[in-house]
Every structure is written in structure tokens, then in C-alpha cells.
Amino acid sequence: MYIDRMTNRKSSKSPILLEAMSIFLGMIAITALSHVVDEYLGLAGVSFLYLILVIWVSYKSQLVASIFVAIGSFLLINFFYVEPRYTFVIGSIESWSALLGFLLVSIAITSLVHQLRRQKDIAEKETFKANLLRSIIEIFSVEADSVVSLKKSCLLLKSELGCDVAILKLDPTTKESIELASSKSGEVKLDSWYLSHAIEYGAMLGPHTGTLESLDYWCIPFGRYYKSHELPALVIERAHEENIEVSLIRAIADQLSVHYQKRMAEIKAKDAGELAHRESIQNAFLSSISHDMRTPLTTIIGASSSLLKQSDQLGAAESKKLLELIHSESVYLNDSTENILSLVKLGMSDSNQVRMDWQSPEEIIGAVISRYNNREVKPSLALVMEAKDELIYGDQALIVLALTNLIENAVKAHLGRKPIQILVDRVDDEIRIGVIDEGAGFPKDFDEGLAGQQQSYQRTKKGFGLGLSIVRAVMDRHKGRLIVESSLGSDEKTYVGMAFPYKASS
């Protein structure tokens, strides 16, 4: 962790007393060792031992301590090992040269070692920054939800910086701060005035920023360059402030800002596209409904006008034919109106109003068939049960409504002499209830996801749009799907069914 590395490095420089003691003991140890090896190595060997001490102190301590050790070593060598010994008098030019050479080399090495340390520190910080920013990029590239991405980013920053982190924004109405994401929910609390100031002026707040440095947090708005009250701000706890650089915090905030704004732009573009698409579909759907409603009304008006104006001229057979036409179109209008009302109710009803329970497909089909038994003209239906023991978890009334519409559509399209089949089967993890007719199929470009909202799928008869819209709405409530398959097998058959997710009954 970044804080651990930086704190350990700083703790190696403190406390000062412990550091001074270790340097002092080191000089004593080197001096004692030099007394032992002096007669074997001479002045050059002793100078080398003290040079090792200078390098060690330079690597471990600050520059001032390193220079102090270099000068101290110079004096110790002069006092103990340069003739005349045990005095600071230097008796020869050779001794002067050796001592000055040692001092210059010590100071040069000290300077180089500290430069290397600084470069190493900078390299470590840049590497840490690059890895941290790359991790943030990876989070946003994997997570589609912007809030989840921000939450994971806060947890990442908490683990690396050792501070609580939060993403806050202003409520547009109350101007109070709202927590979008946090490393620990409710832990980071920043006064809304400070947050408002940072967002409004695009200013960084907190230690070493030049603005409100006494705050307990850093606050960096996402909109530092493009000010916007819709953008949040990064808020970081002030702990370990001596180890966290403002440039690092700024880079983190900029990275989060770029990806957050990009994600928001993508969401807005997607929403705008979906809205335009929905409006286009709605217009097409309304046009289809308008056409389906206007045609029978025109027929009824025309037939009734003929009866009113030409009743004396029309024969009994012609009058009966016109009355049958009026009745047929009125029945169609009534069915269409019922379907529209059902569709509106499905759109307006709350999910809590859907009565979900375990339902038997056989009982549902029986309820539908009983409706047709009360009609004068009954369609020819055949039930095929391939999943007799399976149950469906759903609302019986809605499923009956959807199946009735599927059968009505099949009756309109059916051209064969064989009965219309109602098939119940299980395919993989789905329980399906479908209707098979021998009528005109659907076009290849038909999209089940837009069933009832496109005009190109009409199957030689009017009125399919509303029925399929209802079926699709019912399946949405059951987290299922509408299935459409044309030209099954060698015969021209069309299958339209409802696929319910399989659940084991308790």
C-alpha cells in the first residue's frame, strides 16, 4: 500500500534521537574496527571503511546527516590515523591530499546517493499513480453501472491510500450533499457549503491546495475545467496528509471525472436514442390502431347509411347482408376496444396487483376453451400436452387473457382444415404454451421484442397488433418471452407461444 511505503520511509527518518544514536554508534564501531585493521590496511583501508559508513548513512538518512558523518569521518581520520596522531594538526601535504580527497569523495557520493533516492522516490510514486489510474480505468471498463464503478473505485482508493473516500454531489433542490458512493457509507461527511463552493468555482479544497487548508478533507470537483452543478466531487479524508501529494489526488479526481462524464454521456445518448425509438414505435403503433379502428367504423357507417336511405329499395337478402356486416364489424370493434383497455390496464397496473401463484397449464387452457364453448361459432381446437406434470408460476387471469389473444390471432390466420393446436411442452428451462395454425407466417425481419408495435408483420388479417401487444405485456410481467416461429416442418405452419421461466414448485 502506498501509505505504508511512504510512512515506513518517513518513519526511518524519525525519531531524530534514534537516528542520531544509530549514526553515533556506527561511527564508534567503524572507529574501533579501524584501530584493529590500521596496521594491516593503513590510511587507505581506514578511509575506505569510513567511506562505507558515509554511503550507508546517505542511503538511510537525510542529506544533512550524511554531510555531518562525512565531516565527522574526516576529523576522526585526521585525529586517530594521520601523523601526528591524536591531534588535529596535519603534518604533510600527502596527508592533506588524502584527507581532502576523502572529504570531496564523501560529499560527492552523498550527493549522488540522495539524487538516486529522489529519483527512485519519484519513479515509485509515478509507478504507483499509473497502476492506480489503470485500476480505475479497468473498473469502469468492466462495470456498466456508473454507481457500482464509483463504489469500487472508492474501495480501491481506501485500500491504497488508507483514507476513507466518498463521491458526493449536490441535491439540485435542497442543495444538500448526496452520497453517490463511499468506501464506508456515511463515514465521510462534508458540509454542503464547502461542497457547493468547490463545485461552483471548480476549486480544490483542503491541505496544501491554497483554499480552506484547515478542512478535515480534500474536496476535488469533477468539473474543475467544465463547471457543472450536475457533476459530483471526490472527497478524501485528511489522514496521512504528509504522505499524500495533492498532484496524486488531482490525477485521481481527473481520471474519475473523465470516465464518469463519459459514462453519463453514454447513458444520455442511449436514453435519447431509446426515447426516439419508442416514440417512433408508438407513432407506428397508433397509426396501426387508427387504421384498424377506422376501417370497421367506415364499413358500419356505410352499411347503416344504405339501410337508412335505401331501405325501401333493398331486398330482404341485401338488408340481412348489410346487418350481418354491421354486426361483424361491431363485434370486431368491441374486441379491439377490450384489447386496448386490457393493454392500458397492463401498462398502468402495479406489479403488486399481479397475483402470482402456481398454475396448471391444463386448467388455464380449460378456462379458455370454456369461453369458446359458450359461443355460437366455435373454433376447432386440439390440445397437445407434452408436459403434463409441470406448473407455471404466474397470474391465471393474465395468462388466460394472453392465450385467448393467441387463439384469436390463430383463428384469423388459419387456412387449413385441421384443428388449431394448443401445445404445452418444456424446452430447457422454459415451460411453453403455444398455438400452431396453418396460416400465413411472419416475415423474416419480424422481431418478437417489438411485437404489436410494428406494421410489417400483418398476417393477411387485421387486428394482430393489439393481440400480440397484450401477449408481450403479459410475458414482461412474468419475466418470460414471446416466441414466433414460421414454416414449421414440411407444412406451412406458424407457432406463436409464451415461454415462462421454469421454477421448481415448492
XYZ file of C-alpha atoms in Angstrom:
506
model
C 0.000 0.000 0.000
C 1.197 3.483 -0.906
C 0.714 4.927 2.577
C 2.600 2.030 4.181
C 5.580 2.529 1.892
C 5.702 6.284 2.378
C 5.071 6.051 6.124
C 7.786 3.422 6.561
C 10.230 5.599 4.676
C 9.405 8.588 6.838
C 9.471 6.530 9.997
C 13.051 5.509 9.061
C 13.957 9.193 9.413
C 12.317 9.571 12.783
C 12.541 9.913 15.644
C 15.625 12.092 15.296
C 17.140 10.901 18.577
C 17.076 7.246 17.500
C 18.614 8.159 14.172
C 21.375 10.180 15.843
C 22.107 7.312 18.226
C 22.429 4.816 15.380
C 24.794 7.145 13.484
C 26.868 7.752 16.619
C 27.130 4.011 17.335
C 28.042 3.393 13.721
C 30.898 5.879 13.894
C 32.148 4.281 17.137
C 32.001 0.818 15.561
C 33.901 1.919 12.436
C 36.499 3.726 14.567
C 37.019 0.627 16.725
C 37.314 -1.576 13.651
C 39.774 0.869 12.087
C 42.022 0.629 15.162
C 42.161 -3.150 14.620
C 42.953 -3.091 10.880
C 45.046 0.095 10.846
C 48.422 -1.637 10.950
C 47.350 -4.019 8.107
C 45.431 -1.692 5.769
C 46.927 1.672 6.518
C 45.296 5.045 5.877
C 43.715 3.935 2.581
C 41.946 0.983 4.199
C 40.707 3.077 7.117
C 39.413 5.747 4.722
C 37.532 3.040 2.789
C 35.801 1.833 5.966
C 34.666 5.357 6.820
C 33.518 5.819 3.211
C 31.269 2.756 3.585
C 29.778 4.393 6.693
C 29.119 7.609 4.746
C 27.368 5.667 1.949
C 25.207 3.751 4.446
C 24.140 6.940 6.249
C 23.467 8.667 2.904
C 21.127 5.873 1.874
C 19.277 5.747 5.193
C 19.218 9.356 6.411
C 18.752 12.912 5.264
C 21.355 14.934 3.399
C 22.338 16.994 6.476
C 23.098 13.845 8.490
C 25.141 12.437 5.603
C 27.283 15.586 5.348
C 27.704 15.588 9.134
C 29.004 11.991 9.010
C 31.339 12.852 6.118
C 32.867 15.778 8.053
C 32.955 13.736 11.281
C 34.753 10.900 9.485
C 37.224 13.444 8.082
C 38.002 14.674 11.605
C 38.220 11.162 13.089
C 40.649 10.009 10.392
C 42.711 13.150 10.968
C 42.738 12.711 14.748
C 43.430 8.973 15.013
C 45.222 7.913 11.841
C 47.136 10.880 10.357
C 50.547 11.784 11.704
C 50.957 13.369 14.164
C 48.238 11.246 15.766
C 45.761 12.297 18.455
C 45.846 15.874 17.246
C 44.092 17.794 14.507
C 47.396 19.020 13.112
C 48.145 17.699 9.612
C 51.864 17.171 9.213
C 52.329 16.698 5.468
C 50.956 17.649 2.058
C 50.289 13.957 1.333
C 48.066 13.770 4.404
C 46.273 16.949 3.322
C 45.691 15.471 -0.119
C 44.400 12.187 1.288
C 42.032 13.853 3.738
C 40.698 16.412 1.265
C 40.270 13.669 -1.306
C 38.289 11.623 1.218
C 36.109 14.618 2.106
C 35.366 15.510 -1.532
C 34.617 11.907 -2.475
C 32.354 11.514 0.584
C 30.375 14.656 -0.216
C 30.125 13.699 -3.903
C 28.905 10.199 -3.073
C 26.444 11.634 -0.537
C 25.019 13.965 -3.185
C 24.750 11.192 -5.787
C 23.100 8.771 -3.382
C 20.483 11.357 -2.416
C 19.814 12.149 -6.075
C 19.300 8.450 -6.734
C 16.954 8.257 -3.758
C 14.912 11.175 -5.037
C 14.710 9.647 -8.496
C 13.708 6.320 -7.000
C 11.010 8.008 -4.905
C 9.679 9.834 -7.961
C 9.723 6.632 -10.025
C 7.876 4.717 -7.284
C 5.255 7.445 -6.963
C 4.741 7.627 -10.725
C 4.520 3.849 -10.955
C 2.017 3.787 -8.111
C -0.007 6.572 -9.739
C -0.001 4.818 -13.123
C -1.075 1.494 -11.599
C -3.803 3.152 -9.542
C -5.188 5.075 -12.518
C -5.064 1.940 -14.646
C -7.043 0.072 -11.982
C -9.700 2.795 -12.077
C -9.879 2.509 -15.873
C -10.313 -1.265 -15.571
C -13.162 -0.828 -13.082
C -15.081 1.469 -15.429
C -14.380 -0.779 -18.419
C -15.796 -3.843 -16.638
C -18.741 -2.320 -14.733
C -21.663 -0.963 -16.746
C -23.306 0.713 -13.741
C -21.663 4.077 -13.002
C -22.598 3.966 -9.291
C -21.064 0.495 -8.903
C -17.935 1.747 -10.690
C -17.653 4.692 -8.290
C -18.232 2.417 -5.278
C -15.460 0.031 -6.348
C -13.165 2.982 -7.057
C -13.748 4.294 -3.522
C -12.897 0.897 -2.042
C -9.752 0.750 -4.191
C -8.635 4.209 -3.029
C -9.367 3.267 0.584
C -7.139 0.192 0.310
C -4.298 2.074 -1.403
C -4.366 5.446 0.370
C -5.507 4.270 3.788
C -8.171 7.008 3.956
C -11.948 6.959 3.740
C -13.119 8.179 0.340
C -16.519 9.288 -0.963
C -18.122 10.699 -4.103
C -20.611 13.425 -3.166
C -22.928 15.603 -5.229
C -25.384 18.406 -4.534
C -29.124 17.885 -4.464
C -30.429 20.294 -7.138
C -33.431 21.224 -4.988
C -32.235 21.298 -1.384
C -28.529 21.949 -2.148
C -27.665 19.295 0.440
C -24.857 16.823 -0.184
C -25.813 13.383 -1.510
C -23.521 10.372 -1.263
C -23.193 8.611 -4.616
C -20.552 6.153 -3.438
C -18.261 5.682 -0.467
C -15.624 3.351 0.934
C -17.733 3.285 4.106
C -21.292 4.534 3.904
C -21.933 7.671 5.955
C -18.329 7.915 7.182
C -17.294 10.895 5.035
C -19.315 13.976 5.957
C -18.516 17.287 4.277
C -20.548 20.422 4.920
C -22.730 21.153 1.893
C -21.433 24.762 1.805
C -17.875 23.571 1.165
C -19.103 21.089 -1.431
C -21.161 23.799 -3.133
C -18.170 26.168 -3.128
C -15.894 23.549 -4.683
C -18.401 22.578 -7.386
C -19.473 26.155 -8.193
C -15.941 27.523 -8.588
C -14.231 24.332 -9.730
C -11.750 24.742 -6.869
C -9.795 22.162 -4.888
C -10.219 22.457 -1.131
C -8.081 21.047 1.669
C -4.464 20.742 2.839
C -1.782 22.216 0.552
C -4.336 23.373 -2.048
C -4.262 27.072 -1.185
C -8.002 27.089 -0.383
C -9.512 26.257 3.020
C -6.446 24.260 4.044
C -7.801 23.691 7.562
C -10.531 21.334 6.303
C -10.524 17.741 7.527
C -10.940 16.549 3.922
C -9.701 17.168 0.438
C -12.523 18.075 -1.932
C -11.851 17.964 -5.675
C -14.811 18.640 -8.018
C -15.192 16.547 -11.155
C -15.966 19.730 -13.075
C -12.695 21.592 -12.464
C -12.462 22.522 -16.144
C -16.132 22.344 -17.159
C -18.093 23.585 -14.160
C -21.459 21.905 -13.719
C -23.711 21.505 -10.684
C -24.686 18.070 -12.023
C -21.157 16.725 -11.534
C -20.069 15.295 -8.154
C -16.817 15.774 -6.258
C -14.173 13.453 -4.845
C -13.797 13.792 -1.065
C -10.824 12.185 0.738
C -10.182 12.031 4.471
C -7.266 14.132 5.745
C -5.449 11.233 7.463
C -1.791 10.736 6.439
C -1.797 14.137 4.732
C 2.003 14.368 4.976
C 2.269 11.251 2.806
C -0.324 12.104 0.136
C 0.594 14.553 -2.586
C -2.012 16.928 -3.971
C -0.895 16.070 -7.510
C -1.840 12.432 -6.890
C -5.288 13.378 -5.596
C -5.800 15.706 -8.561
C -4.847 12.945 -11.024
C -7.250 10.501 -9.351
C -10.105 13.017 -9.454
C -9.415 13.823 -13.115
C -9.425 10.136 -14.039
C -12.689 9.512 -12.202
C -14.195 12.636 -13.752
C -13.298 11.647 -17.314
C -14.797 8.174 -17.032
C -17.845 9.298 -15.039
C -18.697 12.036 -17.549
C -18.129 9.628 -20.426
C -20.465 7.098 -18.818
C -23.103 9.782 -18.193
C -22.840 10.946 -21.811
C -23.302 7.355 -22.997
C -26.359 6.938 -20.779
C -27.892 10.207 -22.021
C -27.224 9.264 -25.635
C -28.717 5.825 -25.063
C -31.772 7.277 -23.307
C -32.255 9.803 -26.110
C -31.971 7.045 -28.709
C -34.384 4.793 -26.827
C -36.838 7.671 -26.398
C -36.731 8.458 -30.110
C -37.123 4.757 -30.897
C -40.074 4.408 -28.512
C -41.731 7.472 -29.992
C -41.252 6.084 -33.487
C -42.684 2.715 -32.451
C -45.554 4.391 -30.612
C -46.421 6.502 -33.652
C -46.384 3.416 -35.867
C -48.491 1.514 -33.332
C -51.029 4.325 -33.037
C -51.180 4.533 -36.813
C -51.871 0.794 -36.963
C -54.598 1.041 -34.305
C -56.107 4.048 -36.025
C -56.272 2.133 -39.294
C -57.735 -0.964 -37.623
C -60.406 1.117 -35.871
C -61.224 3.418 -38.782
C -61.837 0.620 -41.307
C -64.703 -1.109 -39.441
C -66.204 2.253 -38.481
C -66.258 3.272 -42.141
C -67.881 -0.044 -43.021
C -70.526 0.323 -40.291
C -71.316 3.908 -41.300
C -71.598 2.932 -44.968
C -73.821 -0.087 -44.323
C -76.073 1.744 -41.849
C -76.409 4.708 -44.252
C -77.505 2.338 -47.012
C -80.118 0.816 -44.717
C -81.420 4.228 -43.688
C -81.535 5.819 -47.128
C -82.330 2.824 -49.318
C -84.352 0.547 -47.045
C -87.337 0.607 -49.427
C -85.195 -0.305 -52.425
C -83.238 -3.099 -50.744
C -84.457 -6.633 -50.661
C -84.591 -8.800 -47.545
C -81.432 -10.671 -48.507
C -79.467 -7.477 -49.139
C -80.682 -5.900 -45.881
C -79.709 -9.031 -43.953
C -76.275 -8.994 -45.558
C -75.744 -5.362 -44.521
C -76.942 -6.106 -40.977
C -74.560 -9.077 -40.747
C -71.749 -6.818 -41.937
C -72.620 -4.213 -39.285
C -72.767 -6.931 -36.621
C -69.435 -8.445 -37.689
C -67.629 -5.121 -37.686
C -69.252 -4.148 -34.367
C -68.012 -7.391 -32.790
C -64.547 -6.663 -34.128
C -64.684 -3.113 -32.724
C -65.827 -4.484 -29.365
C -62.961 -6.997 -29.294
C -60.476 -4.295 -30.287
C -61.775 -1.972 -27.588
C -61.465 -4.727 -24.983
C -57.913 -5.400 -26.114
C -56.995 -1.725 -25.937
C -58.448 -1.472 -22.435
C -56.579 -4.619 -21.384
C -53.353 -3.201 -22.786
C -53.882 0.095 -20.954
C -54.620 -1.733 -17.693
C -51.468 -3.817 -18.071
C -49.427 -0.684 -18.616
C -50.938 1.133 -15.635
C -51.204 -1.724 -13.155
C -48.726 -2.080 -10.335
C -46.600 -5.210 -10.083
C -48.191 -5.762 -6.653
C -51.562 -6.213 -8.363
C -50.320 -9.260 -10.261
C -51.449 -12.325 -8.304
C -48.623 -14.811 -8.751
C -49.207 -18.436 -7.796
C -48.628 -21.943 -9.124
C -50.926 -22.588 -12.080
C -51.720 -25.733 -14.037
C -51.418 -25.171 -17.818
C -54.246 -27.678 -18.329
C -56.585 -25.655 -16.086
C -55.639 -22.424 -17.863
C -56.385 -23.954 -21.269
C -59.634 -25.383 -19.900
C -60.719 -21.908 -18.790
C -60.012 -20.551 -22.279
C -61.828 -23.382 -24.072
C -64.880 -22.958 -21.807
C -65.211 -19.409 -23.107
C -65.411 -20.652 -26.677
C -67.970 -23.312 -25.749
C -70.426 -20.509 -24.977
C -70.082 -19.019 -28.463
C -72.274 -19.842 -31.434
C -69.260 -20.261 -33.710
C -66.598 -22.370 -32.034
C -63.066 -22.676 -33.420
C -61.687 -26.182 -33.862
C -59.025 -26.642 -31.186
C -56.797 -29.599 -30.288
C -54.816 -29.812 -27.051
C -51.365 -31.443 -27.071
C -49.927 -31.899 -23.547
C -46.244 -32.866 -23.584
C -45.571 -31.508 -20.087
C -48.476 -32.786 -18.028
C -46.953 -32.519 -14.574
C -45.335 -29.098 -14.921
C -46.697 -25.968 -13.247
C -46.350 -22.311 -14.184
C -45.749 -19.576 -11.640
C -47.942 -16.680 -12.740
C -51.248 -14.825 -12.733
C -54.013 -17.061 -14.109
C -56.214 -14.203 -15.350
C -53.369 -12.591 -17.296
C -52.227 -15.892 -18.824
C -55.820 -16.689 -19.875
C -56.053 -13.236 -21.471
C -52.796 -13.748 -23.371
C -53.683 -17.265 -24.553
C -57.109 -16.074 -25.713
C -55.448 -13.439 -27.882
C -53.074 -16.025 -29.358
C -56.019 -18.262 -30.261
C -57.960 -15.317 -31.735
C -54.995 -14.432 -33.925
C -54.617 -18.063 -34.995
C -58.324 -18.285 -35.884
C -57.986 -15.220 -38.116
C -54.924 -16.594 -39.901
C -55.831 -20.308 -40.036
C -56.396 -21.620 -43.576
C -56.194 -25.380 -43.069
C -58.843 -27.953 -42.256
C -57.038 -29.441 -39.297
C -57.767 -28.092 -35.801
C -55.640 -25.327 -34.349
C -53.226 -26.938 -31.899
C -52.561 -25.725 -28.371
C -49.179 -27.171 -27.393
C -47.803 -27.346 -23.839
C -44.188 -28.503 -23.548
C -40.954 -27.923 -21.686
C -37.825 -26.809 -23.559
C -34.659 -26.474 -21.474
C -35.507 -24.120 -18.588
C -38.813 -22.893 -20.016
C -42.436 -24.052 -19.846
C -44.163 -23.116 -23.094
C -47.806 -22.676 -24.040
C -48.154 -22.105 -27.776
C -50.667 -22.080 -30.601
C -49.984 -23.678 -34.017
C -52.046 -22.699 -37.063
C -51.831 -23.375 -40.800
C -51.869 -19.782 -41.938
C -49.597 -17.202 -43.476
C -46.396 -16.897 -41.497
C -44.488 -13.895 -40.249
C -41.830 -12.130 -42.345
C -38.152 -12.942 -41.754
C -37.454 -9.500 -40.282
C -40.150 -9.877 -37.619
C -38.848 -9.019 -34.136
C -40.668 -10.665 -31.222
C -39.329 -7.955 -28.923
C -41.332 -5.360 -30.865
C -44.432 -7.482 -31.354
C -47.532 -5.370 -31.651
C -45.512 -2.225 -32.357
C -44.591 -2.771 -35.996
C -46.829 -2.902 -39.068
C -44.822 -5.146 -41.355
C -45.837 -8.433 -39.741
C -49.581 -8.359 -40.541
C -50.789 -11.863 -41.435
C -53.430 -11.222 -44.136
C -55.961 -10.268 -41.464
C -56.397 -7.112 -39.425
C -56.102 -6.871 -35.680
C -52.954 -8.830 -34.899
C -51.121 -5.820 -33.426
C -53.233 -5.389 -30.321
C -53.348 -9.082 -29.524
C -49.594 -9.556 -29.687
C -49.061 -6.348 -27.717
C -51.134 -7.798 -24.903
C -49.271 -11.123 -25.013
C -45.911 -9.359 -24.919
C -47.041 -7.163 -21.998
C -48.223 -10.245 -20.075
C -44.911 -12.009 -20.699
C -42.997 -8.951 -19.499
C -44.913 -9.185 -16.220
C -43.915 -12.855 -15.909
C -40.293 -12.290 -16.953
C -40.946 -14.580 -19.888
C -40.818 -14.089 -23.631
C -42.936 -14.257 -26.763
C -41.876 -16.889 -29.326
C -42.735 -16.723 -33.033
C -41.728 -19.472 -35.482
C -42.976 -19.764 -39.064
C -42.918 -22.662 -41.563
C -42.522 -25.490 -39.064
C -41.729 -28.859 -40.653
C -42.768 -29.712 -44.194
C -46.141 -27.944 -43.850
C -46.663 -24.217 -43.752
C -47.353 -23.767 -40.053
C -46.923 -20.871 -37.664
C -46.161 -21.261 -33.965
C -46.775 -18.364 -31.580
C -46.171 -19.151 -27.946
C -45.417 -17.941 -24.454
C -42.235 -19.134 -22.719
C -42.330 -18.997 -18.915
C -39.152 -19.441 -16.840
C -39.110 -22.875 -15.231
C -39.316 -22.932 -11.442
C -39.497 -25.991 -9.243
C -42.774 -25.900 -7.327
C -42.431 -25.944 -3.554
